[in-house]
Amino acid sequence: MYAPPIANLIDMFARMPGVGRKSAVRMAFYVMGLPASEAEAFADAVRVAKETVVLCETCQSYTDTQPCAICSDAKRNRAVICVVENPKDVEAMEKTHEFSGVYHVLHGVISPIDGIGPDDLKVRELLERVAAEDVQEIIMATNPSVEGEATALYLAKLLTPFGVKITRIAHGIPVGADLEYTDEVTLARALDGRREITL
Amino acid sequence: MYAPPIANLIDMFARMPGVGRKSAVRMAFYVMGLPASEAEAFADAVRVAKETVVLCETCQSYTDTQPCAICSDAKRNRAVICVVENPKDVEAMEKTHEFSGVYHVLHGVISPIDGIGPDDLKVRELLERVAAEDVQEIIMATNPSVEGEATALYLAKLLTPFGVKITRIAHGIPVGADLEYTDEVTLARALDGRREITL
């Protein structure tokens, strides 16, 4: 019973991840209540982001410069590449302020069930990069899911011939979490990844 | 560290009601991952909704036809007007399938603390409507908040000279809710609004 243009807008919002029907309605009515100039700015933001943002030709992350800010930063250590699933993961890593290397974004993980193979990911680009540059270490920072693990192992196998050190980020109990409420898989990984305490 | 066009898009989403920073990031990246045509369709949906949707000259609800679908429906009883705060409330009432009258949308409530007076709402339009048409009953369906109550009382006072029956929707325990967990104000209203059981 909503006017068709509103119903259409609600549908658009409802398609977004994590947005339910009620949220979509609230968001659509928020847009309807905006001054015309702000609604226009919102529509433009979508358009501009889509038009000006491209994949960095080096790391395949989203960027509006070529190469991206990280790849063109002289202070970054180009010999260490952190392989992540998505551009969002780059941001998550950057927030730690602990990583001074560069990234490579796969744009997904190998998932036969979803019909996603290595050719659907930025795997070739990674191999070309490792072949062309002087890379010393590749950190596999895909998620600790079945697909993330499989992808990390697959890439590790592919990259072995290059004689580069390949590592996997540690999985274990999150800082601040309670042992009692940690699932057994995580706990097993935490146990497996234990380190000697050096005093 | 996000590319500026992405950061801008995230900001736009984050301004929406009920959308936190993390959701805004997820939504922005969802848009980035859309095919260009779909992102364009999304931007257009915002623009078209904003450009084609106007206020119904009769009930002041959102519409893309003049008058709106409800006001132009011959099966609707024009003698009964249900006054609601927002266009969304029209939809909520319609979902009950119990109301065959027409609506009047105020687009807010009187709230001196927010500087919103009767002139900021569609009050004049309601008075003109009651003066011009043969209205028998006006149902105040504003929310049971302090402002909603005050607005209902204010309008009731304004409308009294027209000699029209003015009613207020009932407030009480929601269907399916537990007496034990119902707040005392609602419980008091439920008690106050009790009806005799006729067998």
Tab-separated table of C-alpha atoms in Angstrom:
chain	number	residue	atom	x	y	z
A	1	MET	CA	0.000	0.000	0.000
A	2	TYR	CA	3.044	2.289	0.013
A	3	ALA	CA	3.299	4.532	-3.055
A	4	PRO	CA	5.302	2.515	-5.642
A	5	PRO	CA	8.418	4.747	-5.533
A	6	ILE	CA	8.540	4.328	-1.737
A	7	ALA	CA	7.938	0.586	-1.988
A	8	ASN	CA	10.795	0.392	-4.483
A	9	LEU	CA	13.115	2.289	-2.171
A	10	ILE	CA	12.149	0.023	0.732
A	11	ASP	CA	12.961	-3.004	-1.445
A	12	MET	CA	16.368	-1.552	-2.266
A	13	PHE	CA	17.226	-1.047	1.388
A	14	ALA	CA	15.811	-4.437	2.373
A	15	ARG	CA	18.267	-6.155	0.016
A	16	MET	CA	21.224	-4.883	2.013
A	17	PRO	CA	22.978	-7.279	4.365
A	18	GLY	CA	21.627	-7.116	7.898
A	19	VAL	CA	18.735	-4.852	6.970
A	20	GLY	CA	15.328	-6.305	7.816
A	21	ARG	CA	12.000	-5.147	6.480
A	22	LYS	CA	11.316	-2.811	9.389
A	23	SER	CA	14.715	-1.165	9.171
A	24	ALA	CA	14.272	-0.763	5.420
A	25	VAL	CA	10.946	1.018	5.964
A	26	ARG	CA	12.518	3.279	8.580
A	27	MET	CA	15.405	4.099	6.256
A	28	ALA	CA	13.148	4.788	3.279
A	29	PHE	CA	11.005	7.143	5.345
A	30	TYR	CA	14.132	8.802	6.656
A	31	VAL	CA	15.124	9.528	3.055
A	32	MET	CA	11.600	10.771	2.291
A	33	GLY	CA	11.865	13.151	5.219
A	34	LEU	CA	15.225	14.582	4.113
A	35	PRO	CA	15.405	17.986	2.436
A	36	ALA	CA	15.623	17.495	-1.352
A	37	SER	CA	19.269	18.600	-1.413
A	38	GLU	CA	20.295	15.998	1.165
A	39	ALA	CA	18.422	13.196	-0.582
A	40	GLU	CA	20.183	14.271	-3.765
A	41	ALA	CA	23.534	14.209	-1.945
A	42	PHE	CA	22.769	10.707	-0.761
A	43	ALA	CA	21.942	9.475	-4.263
A	44	ASP	CA	25.103	11.181	-5.526
A	45	ALA	CA	27.224	9.567	-2.826
A	46	VAL	CA	26.138	6.166	-4.101
A	47	ARG	CA	26.806	7.119	-7.699
A	48	VAL	CA	30.142	8.846	-7.071
A	49	ALA	CA	31.452	6.034	-4.896
A	50	LYS	CA	30.535	3.522	-7.558
A	51	GLU	CA	31.999	5.606	-10.396
A	52	THR	CA	35.235	6.841	-8.869
A	53	VAL	CA	36.262	3.885	-6.757
A	54	VAL	CA	38.248	1.236	-8.589
A	55	LEU	CA	40.406	-1.694	-7.610
A	56	CYS	CA	44.026	-0.853	-6.828
A	57	GLU	CA	46.049	-2.416	-9.643
A	58	THR	CA	48.543	-3.673	-7.088
A	59	CYS	CA	46.616	-4.905	-4.031
A	60	GLN	CA	43.083	-5.086	-5.538
A	61	SER	CA	41.557	-3.142	-2.647
A	62	TYR	CA	39.125	-0.286	-3.261
A	63	THR	CA	40.777	3.026	-4.055
A	64	ASP	CA	40.167	6.321	-5.797
A	65	THR	CA	43.863	6.767	-6.602
A	66	GLN	CA	46.110	4.416	-8.579
A	67	PRO	CA	47.855	2.743	-6.796
A	68	CYS	CA	46.001	3.030	-3.487
A	69	ALA	CA	47.172	5.061	-0.492
A	70	ILE	CA	48.756	2.049	1.182
A	71	CYS	CA	50.515	0.705	-1.916
A	72	SER	CA	51.914	4.154	-2.717
A	73	ASP	CA	53.101	4.776	0.855
A	74	ALA	CA	56.918	4.711	0.825
A	75	LYS	CA	56.996	3.775	4.524
A	76	ARG	CA	55.252	0.480	3.830
A	77	ASN	CA	57.275	-2.707	3.657
A	78	ARG	CA	56.517	-4.147	0.237
A	79	ALA	CA	58.257	-7.411	1.119
A	80	VAL	CA	55.440	-8.505	3.413
A	81	ILE	CA	52.014	-9.112	1.883
A	82	CYS	CA	48.957	-9.747	4.014
A	83	VAL	CA	46.297	-11.659	2.040
A	84	VAL	CA	42.731	-10.871	3.088
A	85	GLU	CA	39.291	-11.791	1.801
A	86	ASN	CA	37.696	-8.362	1.497
A	87	PRO	CA	38.546	-4.646	1.387
A	88	LYS	CA	36.879	-4.319	4.807
A	89	ASP	CA	39.495	-6.642	6.250
A	90	VAL	CA	42.240	-4.214	5.197
A	91	GLU	CA	40.578	-1.617	7.404
A	92	ALA	CA	40.349	-4.078	10.298
A	93	MET	CA	44.071	-4.842	10.017
A	94	GLU	CA	44.966	-1.159	9.704
A	95	LYS	CA	43.133	-0.404	12.929
A	96	THR	CA	45.616	-2.547	14.847
A	97	HIS	CA	48.442	-0.147	13.820
A	98	GLU	CA	50.645	-3.243	14.041
A	99	PHE	CA	51.116	-4.059	10.394
A	100	SER	CA	53.493	-2.086	8.199
A	101	GLY	CA	53.450	-4.340	5.146
A	102	VAL	CA	51.092	-4.229	2.198
A	103	TYR	CA	47.908	-6.122	1.335
A	104	HIS	CA	46.389	-8.310	-1.269
A	105	VAL	CA	42.588	-8.526	-1.420
A	106	LEU	CA	41.144	-11.753	-2.842
A	107	HIS	CA	37.543	-10.482	-3.037
A	108	GLY	CA	36.148	-13.666	-1.615
A	109	VAL	CA	37.179	-17.202	-0.773
A	110	ILE	CA	37.172	-20.445	-2.666
A	111	SER	CA	33.768	-21.995	-2.086
A	112	PRO	CA	32.821	-24.877	-4.400
A	113	ILE	CA	29.317	-24.966	-2.906
A	114	ASP	CA	28.753	-21.391	-4.131
A	115	GLY	CA	30.545	-22.095	-7.406
A	116	ILE	CA	33.453	-19.815	-6.517
A	117	GLY	CA	36.797	-21.060	-7.717
A	118	PRO	CA	40.295	-19.510	-7.800
A	119	ASP	CA	39.520	-17.863	-11.156
A	120	ASP	CA	36.752	-15.831	-9.511
A	121	LEU	CA	39.244	-14.405	-7.020
A	122	LYS	CA	42.309	-12.185	-7.394
A	123	VAL	CA	44.616	-15.203	-7.222
A	124	ARG	CA	46.354	-14.703	-10.553
A	125	GLU	CA	47.128	-11.121	-9.569
A	126	LEU	CA	48.736	-12.372	-6.349
A	127	LEU	CA	50.921	-14.867	-8.199
A	128	GLU	CA	52.022	-12.226	-10.726
A	129	ARG	CA	52.848	-9.908	-7.881
A	130	VAL	CA	54.928	-12.468	-6.024
A	131	ALA	CA	56.694	-13.403	-9.269
A	132	ALA	CA	57.501	-9.772	-10.110
A	133	GLU	CA	58.384	-8.334	-6.716
A	134	ASP	CA	60.862	-9.221	-4.016
A	135	VAL	CA	58.433	-10.713	-1.498
A	136	GLN	CA	59.733	-12.281	1.705
A	137	GLU	CA	56.599	-13.193	3.610
A	138	ILE	CA	52.951	-13.746	2.781
A	139	ILE	CA	50.575	-13.702	5.721
A	140	MET	CA	47.329	-15.573	5.118
A	141	ALA	CA	44.703	-13.536	6.943
A	142	THR	CA	41.583	-15.140	5.512
A	143	ASN	CA	38.837	-15.871	8.035
A	144	PRO	CA	38.992	-18.982	10.230
A	145	SER	CA	36.029	-20.495	8.364
A	146	VAL	CA	36.133	-23.741	6.403
A	147	GLU	CA	36.421	-21.756	3.157
A	148	GLY	CA	38.959	-19.321	4.595
A	149	GLU	CA	41.165	-22.175	5.775
A	150	ALA	CA	40.865	-24.034	2.479
A	151	THR	CA	41.721	-20.893	0.531
A	152	ALA	CA	44.765	-20.212	2.734
A	153	LEU	CA	46.001	-23.779	2.220
A	154	TYR	CA	45.339	-23.642	-1.526
A	155	LEU	CA	47.281	-20.385	-1.877
A	156	ALA	CA	50.092	-21.668	0.310
A	157	LYS	CA	50.461	-24.632	-2.041
A	158	LEU	CA	50.444	-22.368	-5.103
A	159	LEU	CA	53.018	-20.029	-3.595
A	160	THR	CA	55.452	-22.644	-2.336
A	161	PRO	CA	57.438	-22.735	-5.621
A	162	PHE	CA	58.315	-19.064	-5.133
A	163	GLY	CA	60.333	-19.965	-2.036
A	164	VAL	CA	58.616	-17.320	0.038
A	165	LYS	CA	57.777	-17.666	3.741
A	166	ILE	CA	54.063	-18.283	4.157
A	167	THR	CA	52.378	-17.709	7.513
A	168	ARG	CA	48.848	-17.895	8.906
A	169	ILE	CA	47.448	-15.458	11.476
A	170	ALA	CA	46.849	-17.063	14.875
A	171	HIS	CA	43.415	-18.192	15.982
A	172	GLY	CA	42.597	-18.506	19.620
A	173	ILE	CA	40.611	-17.035	22.453
A	174	PRO	CA	39.727	-13.390	21.770
A	175	VAL	CA	41.240	-10.956	24.248
A	176	GLY	CA	38.774	-10.327	27.065
A	177	ALA	CA	36.734	-13.451	26.343
A	178	ASP	CA	36.023	-16.164	28.877
A	179	LEU	CA	37.496	-19.654	28.530
A	180	GLU	CA	34.229	-21.115	29.784
A	181	TYR	CA	32.255	-19.618	26.932
A	182	THR	CA	34.748	-20.208	24.151
A	183	ASP	CA	33.686	-22.835	21.629
A	184	GLU	CA	35.729	-26.035	21.515
A	185	VAL	CA	37.119	-25.464	18.023
A	186	THR	CA	38.555	-22.087	19.035
A	187	LEU	CA	39.846	-23.566	22.280
A	188	ALA	CA	41.517	-26.411	20.391
A	189	ARG	CA	43.160	-23.859	18.100
A	190	ALA	CA	44.263	-21.811	21.090
A	191	LEU	CA	45.819	-24.896	22.654
A	192	ASP	CA	47.458	-25.883	19.411
A	193	GLY	CA	48.920	-22.418	18.969
A	194	ARG	CA	50.312	-22.169	22.502
A	195	ARG	CA	53.662	-20.483	23.007
A	196	GLU	CA	56.294	-20.802	25.659
A	197	ILE	CA	56.311	-18.045	28.208
A	198	THR	CA	59.750	-16.506	28.293
A	199	LEU	CA	60.520	-14.590	31.461
B	1	MET	CA	41.771	5.209	5.662
B	2	TYR	CA	38.836	4.343	3.401
B	3	ALA	CA	38.971	6.007	-0.007
B	4	PRO	CA	37.130	9.358	0.395
B	5	PRO	CA	34.119	8.400	-1.785
B	6	ILE	CA	33.617	5.274	0.323
B	7	ALA	CA	34.066	7.218	3.573
B	8	ASN	CA	31.431	9.666	2.349
B	9	LEU	CA	29.004	6.866	1.542
B	10	ILE	CA	29.593	5.316	4.970
B	11	ASP	CA	28.822	8.697	6.569
B	12	MET	CA	25.578	8.937	4.617
B	13	PHE	CA	24.428	5.515	5.773
B	14	ALA	CA	25.553	6.149	9.349
B	15	ARG	CA	23.240	9.165	9.578
B	16	MET	CA	20.183	6.968	9.118
B	17	PRO	CA	18.094	6.091	12.138
B	18	GLY	CA	19.129	2.825	13.751
B	19	VAL	CA	22.228	2.446	11.584
B	20	GLY	CA	25.467	2.181	13.549
B	21	ARG	CA	28.961	2.640	12.206
B	22	LYS	CA	29.504	-1.049	11.550
B	23	SER	CA	26.221	-1.437	9.694
B	24	ALA	CA	27.009	1.662	7.647
B	25	VAL	CA	30.356	0.162	6.615
B	26	ARG	CA	28.669	-3.109	5.690
B	27	MET	CA	26.053	-1.290	3.640
B	28	ALA	CA	28.600	0.895	1.848
B	29	PHE	CA	30.659	-2.131	0.910
B	30	TYR	CA	27.520	-3.909	-0.226
B	31	VAL	CA	26.894	-1.004	-2.610
B	32	MET	CA	30.523	-1.102	-3.765
B	33	GLY	CA	30.124	-4.787	-4.552
B	34	LEU	CA	26.959	-4.282	-6.625
B	35	PRO	CA	27.115	-4.365	-10.419
B	36	ALA	CA	27.213	-0.782	-11.740
B	37	SER	CA	23.650	-1.033	-13.057
B	38	GLU	CA	22.266	-2.044	-9.668
B	39	ALA	CA	24.132	0.688	-7.829
B	40	GLU	CA	22.725	3.110	-10.386
B	41	ALA	CA	19.229	1.696	-9.791
B	42	PHE	CA	19.708	2.238	-6.065
B	43	ALA	CA	20.772	5.868	-6.525
B	44	ASP	CA	17.832	6.360	-8.889
B	45	ALA	CA	15.400	4.817	-6.407
B	46	VAL	CA	16.403	7.472	-3.886
B	47	ARG	CA	16.098	10.250	-6.437
B	48	VAL	CA	12.816	9.054	-7.983
B	49	ALA	CA	11.167	8.493	-4.608
B	50	LYS	CA	12.165	11.963	-3.527
B	51	GLU	CA	11.079	13.581	-6.808
B	52	THR	CA	7.797	11.801	-7.506
B	53	VAL	CA	6.398	11.330	-4.033
B	54	VAL	CA	4.388	14.277	-2.748
B	55	LEU	CA	1.952	14.847	0.082
B	56	CYS	CA	-1.655	13.908	-0.660
B	57	GLU	CA	-3.527	17.208	-0.790
B	58	THR	CA	-6.311	15.628	1.253
B	59	CYS	CA	-4.740	13.437	3.942
B	60	GLN	CA	-1.121	14.709	3.755
B	61	SER	CA	0.298	11.193	3.520
B	62	TYR	CA	2.981	10.312	0.965
B	63	THR	CA	1.634	9.537	-2.476
B	64	ASP	CA	2.613	9.501	-6.134
B	65	THR	CA	-0.977	10.158	-7.265
B	66	GLN	CA	-3.205	13.080	-6.339
B	67	PRO	CA	-5.210	12.371	-4.193
B	68	CYS	CA	-3.627	9.231	-2.738
B	69	ALA	CA	-4.882	5.682	-3.265
B	70	ILE	CA	-6.812	5.661	0.020
B	71	CYS	CA	-8.398	9.104	-0.395
B	72	SER	CA	-9.479	8.260	-3.948
B	73	ASP	CA	-10.918	4.872	-2.984
B	74	ALA	CA	-14.724	5.082	-3.301
B	75	LYS	CA	-15.164	2.246	-0.791
B	76	ARG	CA	-13.595	4.337	1.980
B	77	ASN	CA	-15.825	6.046	4.506
B	78	ARG	CA	-14.880	9.721	4.273
B	79	ALA	CA	-16.927	10.528	7.377
B	80	VAL	CA	-14.386	8.895	9.678
B	81	ILE	CA	-10.889	10.397	9.846
B	82	CYS	CA	-8.069	8.694	11.698
B	83	VAL	CA	-5.413	11.214	12.741
B	84	VAL	CA	-1.887	9.778	12.877
B	85	GLU	CA	1.577	11.207	13.431
B	86	ASN	CA	3.435	9.807	10.421
B	87	PRO	CA	2.871	8.191	7.006
B	88	LYS	CA	4.267	4.965	8.465
B	89	ASP	CA	1.361	4.895	10.942
B	90	VAL	CA	-1.088	4.787	8.037
B	91	GLU	CA	0.552	1.568	6.937
B	92	ALA	CA	0.357	0.153	10.472
B	93	MET	CA	-3.365	0.896	10.638
B	94	GLU	CA	-3.972	-0.515	7.157
B	95	LYS	CA	-2.366	-3.783	8.166
B	96	THR	CA	-5.139	-4.387	10.696
B	97	HIS	CA	-7.700	-4.477	7.826
B	98	GLU	CA	-10.137	-3.136	10.431
B	99	PHE	CA	-10.361	0.493	9.430
B	100	SER	CA	-12.392	1.595	6.441
B	101	GLY	CA	-12.265	5.352	7.028
B	102	VAL	CA	-9.651	7.804	5.789
B	103	TYR	CA	-6.548	9.303	7.367
B	104	HIS	CA	-4.969	12.581	8.249
B	105	VAL	CA	-1.212	12.656	8.742
B	106	LEU	CA	0.116	15.365	11.066
B	107	HIS	CA	3.810	14.804	10.214
B	108	GLY	CA	4.845	14.965	13.829
B	109	VAL	CA	3.488	15.914	17.223
B	110	ILE	CA	3.433	19.113	19.189
B	111	SER	CA	6.650	19.196	21.170
B	112	PRO	CA	7.584	22.565	22.720
B	113	ILE	CA	10.934	21.136	23.841
B	114	ASP	CA	11.855	20.520	20.188
B	115	GLY	CA	10.309	23.805	19.108
B	116	ILE	CA	7.500	22.055	17.217
B	117	GLY	CA	4.173	23.853	17.443
B	118	PRO	CA	0.824	23.322	15.675
B	119	ASP	CA	1.990	25.483	12.754
B	120	ASP	CA	4.744	22.985	12.006
B	121	LEU	CA	2.182	20.208	11.651
B	122	LYS	CA	-0.685	19.621	9.232
B	123	VAL	CA	-3.210	20.971	11.740
B	124	ARG	CA	-4.632	23.783	9.606
B	125	GLU	CA	-5.223	21.258	6.818
B	126	LEU	CA	-7.171	19.057	9.238
B	127	LEU	CA	-9.367	21.962	10.370
B	128	GLU	CA	-10.065	23.000	6.777
B	129	ARG	CA	-10.964	19.445	5.957
B	130	VAL	CA	-13.376	19.074	8.866
B	131	ALA	CA	-14.903	22.454	8.005
B	132	ALA	CA	-15.398	21.544	4.342
B	133	GLU	CA	-16.464	17.910	4.561
B	134	ASP	CA	-19.198	16.039	6.347
B	135	VAL	CA	-17.114	14.398	9.058
B	136	GLN	CA	-18.780	12.354	11.786
B	137	GLU	CA	-15.882	10.966	13.781
B	138	ILE	CA	-12.241	11.812	14.247
B	139	ILE	CA	-10.106	9.095	15.797
B	140	MET	CA	-6.957	10.368	17.489
B	141	ALA	CA	-4.358	7.698	16.817
B	142	THR	CA	-1.257	9.596	17.883
B	143	ASN	CA	1.212	7.591	19.951
B	144	PRO	CA	0.668	7.115	23.696
B	145	SER	CA	3.657	9.345	24.460
B	146	VAL	CA	3.487	12.605	26.397
B	147	GLU	CA	3.604	14.555	23.122
B	148	GLY	CA	1.136	12.239	21.394
B	149	GLU	CA	-1.355	12.637	24.239
B	150	ALA	CA	-0.910	16.397	24.377
B	151	THR	CA	-1.382	16.671	20.614
B	152	ALA	CA	-4.540	14.536	20.747
B	153	LEU	CA	-5.975	16.730	23.518
B	154	TYR	CA	-4.994	19.929	21.735
B	155	LEU	CA	-6.660	18.802	18.519
B	156	ALA	CA	-9.742	17.587	20.394
B	157	LYS	CA	-10.119	21.068	21.862
B	158	LEU	CA	-9.674	22.713	18.457
B	159	LEU	CA	-12.204	20.382	16.835
B	160	THR	CA	-14.912	20.604	19.491
B	161	PRO	CA	-16.624	23.636	17.846
B	162	PHE	CA	-17.275	21.525	14.747
B	163	GLY	CA	-19.602	19.301	16.765
B	164	VAL	CA	-17.886	16.146	15.562
B	165	LYS	CA	-17.392	13.000	17.667
B	166	ILE	CA	-13.764	12.763	18.766
B	167	THR	CA	-12.324	9.461	19.980
B	168	ARG	CA	-8.955	8.156	21.136
B	169	ILE	CA	-7.601	4.700	20.328
B	170	ALA	CA	-7.396	2.421	23.361
B	171	HIS	CA	-4.159	1.856	25.206
B	172	GLY	CA	-3.656	-1.259	27.255
B	173	ILE	CA	-1.771	-4.512	27.453
B	174	PRO	CA	-0.547	-5.633	24.034
B	175	VAL	CA	-2.057	-8.902	22.866
B	176	GLY	CA	0.222	-11.752	23.860
B	177	ALA	CA	2.055	-9.729	26.505
B	178	ASP	CA	2.347	-10.736	30.134
B	179	LEU	CA	0.627	-8.763	32.917
B	180	GLU	CA	3.655	-9.302	35.111
B	181	TYR	CA	5.968	-7.543	32.676
B	182	THR	CA	3.655	-4.722	31.673
B	183	ASP	CA	4.721	-1.298	32.941
B	184	GLU	CA	2.445	0.358	35.480
B	185	VAL	CA	1.363	3.223	33.214
B	186	THR	CA	0.135	0.799	30.550
B	187	LEU	CA	-1.510	-1.333	33.235
B	188	ALA	CA	-3.269	1.713	34.668
B	189	ARG	CA	-4.513	2.608	31.196
B	190	ALA	CA	-5.667	-0.968	30.657
B	191	LEU	CA	-7.601	-0.851	33.938
B	192	ASP	CA	-9.053	2.537	33.133
B	193	GLY	CA	-10.178	1.367	29.713
B	194	ARG	CA	-11.821	-1.848	30.985
B	195	ARG	CA	-15.036	-2.981	29.382
B	196	GLU	CA	-17.876	-5.108	30.605
B	197	ILE	CA	-17.860	-8.665	29.338
B	198	THR	CA	-21.152	-9.358	27.646
B	199	LEU	CA	-21.998	-13.026	27.350
